[in-house]
mmCIF file of C-alpha atoms in Angstrom:
data_model
loop_
_atom_site.group_PDB
_atom_site.id
_atom_site.type_symbol
_atom_site.label_atom_id
_atom_site.label_comp_id
_atom_site.label_asym_id
_atom_site.label_seq_id
_atom_site.Cartn_x
_atom_site.Cartn_y
_atom_site.Cartn_z
ATOM 1 C CA UNK A 1 5.716 40.806 -13.419
ATOM 2 C CA UNK A 2 4.470 37.781 -10.761
ATOM 3 C CA UNK A 3 4.015 38.412 -7.146
ATOM 4 C CA UNK A 4 6.882 36.034 -5.714
ATOM 5 C CA UNK A 5 4.378 32.584 -4.186
ATOM 6 C CA UNK A 6 5.202 31.920 -0.481
ATOM 7 C CA UNK A 7 6.150 28.881 1.508
ATOM 8 C CA UNK A 8 2.524 29.440 3.350
ATOM 9 C CA UNK A 9 0.409 28.273 -0.257
ATOM 10 C CA UNK A 10 3.363 26.557 -0.848
ATOM 11 C CA UNK A 11 3.182 23.310 1.286
ATOM 12 C CA UNK A 12 -0.577 23.523 0.946
ATOM 13 C CA UNK A 13 -0.029 22.409 -2.863
ATOM 14 C CA UNK A 14 -0.386 19.004 -4.526
ATOM 15 C CA UNK A 15 0.018 18.074 -8.186
ATOM 16 C CA UNK A 16 -2.578 15.296 -7.601
ATOM 17 C CA UNK A 17 -5.236 14.152 -4.945
ATOM 18 C CA UNK A 18 -4.371 10.526 -3.212
ATOM 19 C CA UNK A 19 -5.902 7.938 -3.007
ATOM 20 C CA UNK A 20 -7.334 5.956 -0.369
ATOM 21 C CA UNK A 21 -6.317 1.965 -0.691
ATOM 22 C CA UNK A 22 -7.094 0.103 2.124
ATOM 23 C CA UNK A 23 -8.727 0.445 5.487
ATOM 24 C CA UNK A 24 -8.407 -0.760 8.451
ATOM 25 C CA UNK A 25 -9.632 -1.143 11.546
ATOM 26 C CA UNK A 26 -8.433 -2.284 15.268
ATOM 27 C CA UNK A 27 -11.402 -4.193 17.287
ATOM 28 C CA UNK A 28 -8.525 -4.582 20.444
ATOM 29 C CA UNK A 29 -4.307 -4.189 22.154
ATOM 30 C CA UNK A 30 -2.757 -6.358 19.972
ATOM 31 C CA UNK A 31 -5.207 -8.013 17.936
ATOM 32 C CA UNK A 32 -5.595 -8.734 14.520
ATOM 33 C CA UNK A 33 -6.595 -5.971 11.618
ATOM 34 C CA UNK A 34 -9.966 -6.680 10.394
ATOM 35 C CA UNK A 35 -9.186 -5.264 6.447
ATOM 36 C CA UNK A 36 -13.312 -3.502 5.703
ATOM 37 C CA UNK A 37 -14.174 -1.834 2.470
ATOM 38 C CA UNK A 38 -16.068 0.687 3.772
ATOM 39 C CA UNK A 39 -15.990 2.783 7.423
ATOM 40 C CA UNK A 40 -17.410 5.450 9.221
ATOM 41 C CA UNK A 41 -15.585 8.188 10.635
ATOM 42 C CA UNK A 42 -17.220 9.478 13.971
ATOM 43 C CA UNK A 43 -15.933 13.368 14.750
ATOM 44 C CA UNK A 44 -13.834 13.771 17.642
ATOM 45 C CA UNK A 45 -13.542 9.997 18.039
ATOM 46 C CA UNK A 46 -12.090 8.181 14.659
ATOM 47 C CA UNK A 47 -13.372 5.057 12.391
ATOM 48 C CA UNK A 48 -16.412 3.277 14.186
ATOM 49 C CA UNK A 49 -14.896 0.078 15.431
ATOM 50 C CA UNK A 50 -11.206 0.427 15.719
ATOM 51 C CA UNK A 51 -10.334 1.037 19.483
ATOM 52 C CA UNK A 52 -9.383 4.467 18.706
ATOM 53 C CA UNK A 53 -12.536 5.923 18.991
ATOM 54 C CA UNK A 54 -14.646 3.712 21.874
ATOM 55 C CA UNK A 55 -12.306 6.173 23.749
ATOM 56 C CA UNK A 56 -13.798 8.868 25.480
ATOM 57 C CA UNK A 57 -12.869 11.988 24.665
ATOM 58 C CA UNK A 58 -11.162 14.195 27.536
ATOM 59 C CA UNK A 59 -10.925 16.990 26.325
ATOM 60 C CA UNK A 60 -12.515 18.441 23.178
ATOM 61 C CA UNK A 61 -11.658 18.058 20.018
ATOM 62 C CA UNK A 62 -10.704 14.151 21.340
ATOM 63 C CA UNK A 63 -6.833 12.666 21.369
ATOM 64 C CA UNK A 64 -4.554 13.486 18.438
ATOM 65 C CA UNK A 65 -4.135 10.230 17.233
ATOM 66 C CA UNK A 66 -7.989 9.260 16.660
ATOM 67 C CA UNK A 67 -6.673 7.712 13.266
ATOM 68 C CA UNK A 68 -3.606 6.784 11.656
ATOM 69 C CA UNK A 69 -2.685 7.180 7.880
ATOM 70 C CA UNK A 70 0.181 5.625 6.050
ATOM 71 C CA UNK A 71 1.928 6.061 2.552
ATOM 72 C CA UNK A 72 1.636 2.820 0.431
ATOM 73 C CA UNK A 73 5.341 4.120 -1.263
ATOM 74 C CA UNK A 74 6.506 3.359 1.596
ATOM 75 C CA UNK A 75 6.358 -0.404 2.070
ATOM 76 C CA UNK A 76 8.482 -1.256 -0.634
ATOM 77 C CA UNK A 77 11.658 0.808 1.155
ATOM 78 C CA UNK A 78 10.414 -0.744 4.643
ATOM 79 C CA UNK A 79 10.370 -4.397 3.454
ATOM 80 C CA UNK A 80 14.369 -2.978 1.071
ATOM 81 C CA UNK A 81 15.026 -2.170 4.844
ATOM 82 C CA UNK A 82 14.655 -5.631 6.738
ATOM 83 C CA UNK A 83 15.303 -7.114 3.628
ATOM 84 C CA UNK A 84 12.130 -8.630 3.668
ATOM 85 C CA UNK A 85 10.582 -9.672 0.628
ATOM 86 C CA UNK A 86 7.060 -7.544 0.067
ATOM 87 C CA UNK A 87 5.948 -5.769 3.632
ATOM 88 C CA UNK A 88 1.889 -6.437 4.424
ATOM 89 C CA UNK A 89 0.600 -3.306 5.418
ATOM 90 C CA UNK A 90 -1.863 -4.774 7.609
ATOM 91 C CA UNK A 91 1.104 -5.964 10.268
ATOM 92 C CA UNK A 92 1.767 -1.746 10.338
ATOM 93 C CA UNK A 93 -1.501 -1.203 12.452
ATOM 94 C CA UNK A 94 -2.501 1.906 11.214
ATOM 95 C CA UNK A 95 -6.115 2.608 10.128
ATOM 96 C CA UNK A 96 -5.658 4.255 6.331
ATOM 97 C CA UNK A 97 -3.557 3.126 3.394
ATOM 98 C CA UNK A 98 -2.765 6.262 1.207
ATOM 99 C CA UNK A 99 -1.426 6.410 -1.810
ATOM 100 C CA UNK A 100 -0.394 9.026 -4.223
ATOM 101 C CA UNK A 101 -0.051 12.073 -2.008
ATOM 102 C CA UNK A 102 3.382 12.950 0.133
ATOM 103 C CA UNK A 103 2.213 11.998 3.622
ATOM 104 C CA UNK A 104 5.126 13.263 4.446
ATOM 105 C CA UNK A 105 4.300 16.628 3.303
ATOM 106 C CA UNK A 106 0.924 17.161 4.932
ATOM 107 C CA UNK A 107 2.181 18.284 8.641
ATOM 108 C CA UNK A 108 1.827 20.806 9.466
ATOM 109 C CA UNK A 109 5.433 23.315 8.776
ATOM 110 C CA UNK A 110 3.820 25.842 10.574
ATOM 111 C CA UNK A 111 1.666 25.505 13.724
ATOM 112 C CA UNK A 112 -1.219 28.333 12.892
ATOM 113 C CA UNK A 113 -2.378 27.033 10.370
ATOM 114 C CA UNK A 114 -2.862 22.935 10.280
ATOM 115 C CA UNK A 115 -3.102 21.473 7.435
ATOM 116 C CA UNK A 116 -6.290 19.851 6.363
ATOM 117 C CA UNK A 117 -7.315 16.553 4.535
ATOM 118 C CA UNK A 118 -11.004 15.075 2.332
ATOM 119 C CA UNK A 119 -11.196 11.265 2.290
ATOM 120 C CA UNK A 120 -14.586 11.129 -0.582
ATOM 121 C CA UNK A 121 -17.350 13.258 -0.277
ATOM 122 C CA UNK A 122 -17.885 14.245 3.560
ATOM 123 C CA UNK A 123 -14.803 13.167 5.908
ATOM 124 C CA UNK A 124 -12.621 16.050 7.154
ATOM 125 C CA UNK A 125 -8.983 15.427 8.692
ATOM 126 C CA UNK A 126 -6.329 17.722 10.464
ATOM 127 C CA UNK A 127 -2.981 15.953 10.413
ATOM 128 C CA UNK A 128 -1.048 15.876 13.794
ATOM 129 C CA UNK A 129 1.758 14.238 13.651
ATOM 130 C CA UNK A 130 3.944 12.090 13.067
ATOM 131 C CA UNK A 131 2.837 8.571 14.068
ATOM 132 C CA UNK A 132 6.220 7.109 15.408
ATOM 133 C CA UNK A 133 6.530 2.905 15.297
ATOM 134 C CA UNK A 134 6.471 0.940 18.239
ATOM 135 C CA UNK A 135 8.288 -2.054 20.056
ATOM 136 C CA UNK A 136 6.140 -4.275 18.537
ATOM 137 C CA UNK A 137 7.714 -3.540 15.559
ATOM 138 C CA UNK A 138 10.913 -5.192 16.219
ATOM 139 C CA UNK A 139 8.119 -8.976 17.582
ATOM 140 C CA UNK A 140 6.496 -8.200 13.384
ATOM 141 C CA UNK A 141 9.464 -6.980 11.203
ATOM 142 C CA UNK A 142 12.484 -8.953 12.902
ATOM 143 C CA UNK A 143 15.619 -7.211 14.359
ATOM 144 C CA UNK A 144 15.933 -3.965 13.091
ATOM 145 C CA UNK A 145 12.149 -3.394 12.474
ATOM 146 C CA UNK A 146 11.337 -0.619 14.406
ATOM 147 C CA UNK A 147 14.467 1.560 12.611
ATOM 148 C CA UNK A 148 12.799 0.318 9.271
ATOM 149 C CA UNK A 149 9.841 1.844 9.287
ATOM 150 C CA UNK A 150 11.129 5.763 12.372
ATOM 151 C CA UNK A 151 10.871 8.541 8.828
ATOM 152 C CA UNK A 152 7.673 5.945 7.402
ATOM 153 C CA UNK A 153 6.012 4.996 10.674
ATOM 154 C CA UNK A 154 2.696 7.428 8.608
ATOM 155 C CA UNK A 155 0.684 10.337 9.950
ATOM 156 C CA UNK A 156 -1.772 10.611 12.309
ATOM 157 C CA UNK A 157 -5.173 13.036 12.317
ATOM 158 C CA UNK A 158 -8.148 14.434 14.455
ATOM 159 C CA UNK A 159 -12.276 13.678 12.291
ATOM 160 C CA UNK A 160 -13.436 17.292 11.936
ATOM 161 C CA UNK A 161 -16.043 16.825 9.816
ATOM 162 C CA UNK A 162 -17.603 12.446 10.001
ATOM 163 C CA UNK A 163 -19.230 10.585 6.978
ATOM 164 C CA UNK A 164 -18.672 7.552 5.421
ATOM 165 C CA UNK A 165 -15.067 6.261 3.628
ATOM 166 C CA UNK A 166 -14.424 3.885 1.504
ATOM 167 C CA UNK A 167 -11.985 1.803 -0.573
ATOM 168 C CA UNK A 168 -11.251 3.868 -3.817
ATOM 169 C CA UNK A 169 -12.330 7.190 -2.294
ATOM 170 C CA UNK A 170 -9.822 10.077 -3.365
ATOM 171 C CA UNK A 171 -7.956 11.709 -0.731
ATOM 172 C CA UNK A 172 -7.374 15.813 -1.226
ATOM 173 C CA UNK A 173 -5.480 18.166 0.499
ATOM 174 C CA UNK A 174 -7.690 21.380 1.435
ATOM 175 C CA UNK A 175 -6.196 24.892 2.490
ATOM 176 C CA UNK A 176 -6.511 25.918 6.053
ATOM 177 C CA UNK A 177 -8.863 28.512 6.569
ATOM 178 C CA UNK A 178 -6.529 32.278 6.727
ATOM 179 C CA UNK A 179 -5.431 30.413 3.681
ATOM 180 C CA UNK A 180 -7.871 30.058 2.041
ATOM 181 C CA UNK A 181 -9.031 33.806 1.045
ATOM 182 C CA UNK A 182 -4.978 34.059 -0.167
ATOM 183 C CA UNK A 183 -3.680 35.506 -2.592
ATOM 184 C CA UNK A 184 -1.462 33.506 -4.518
#
């Protein structure tokens, strides 16, 4: 008879890796984002060339919003809510467009067990929470754009291990240290 699987184990199980579909850098506040094929993730900072990475961390580990991620599968939902034909992911000003991995499921259910994702061979991010929409969504998406984005704004993350990112890289969830030796 097999042992029951714990909720701690279940929240770390994903059916397959996701994919990095696009990378965007935000050079300055309110300036257009720049789409790039590759970028360098900097530990405790963010992505080289992005305004978030230019700030000197004021505490160990840096802030919780070093990199922002958004779910490609949510773009048609936001388009439907706003009655737009399509949503250009660059309009939403997130750094990484991800497909095939449920980003909402990467939000930790347990404070002592953050979810960790690996992008490509080297980059490791700790998912730190939801990336709530800002009032600019009203300007960009029209009246109601803010509410259309609520629940679909993506996630924020900290860079734990830096290195190169490239469009097409696989994205996998890693077990938290407390679960890596646990039995299923």
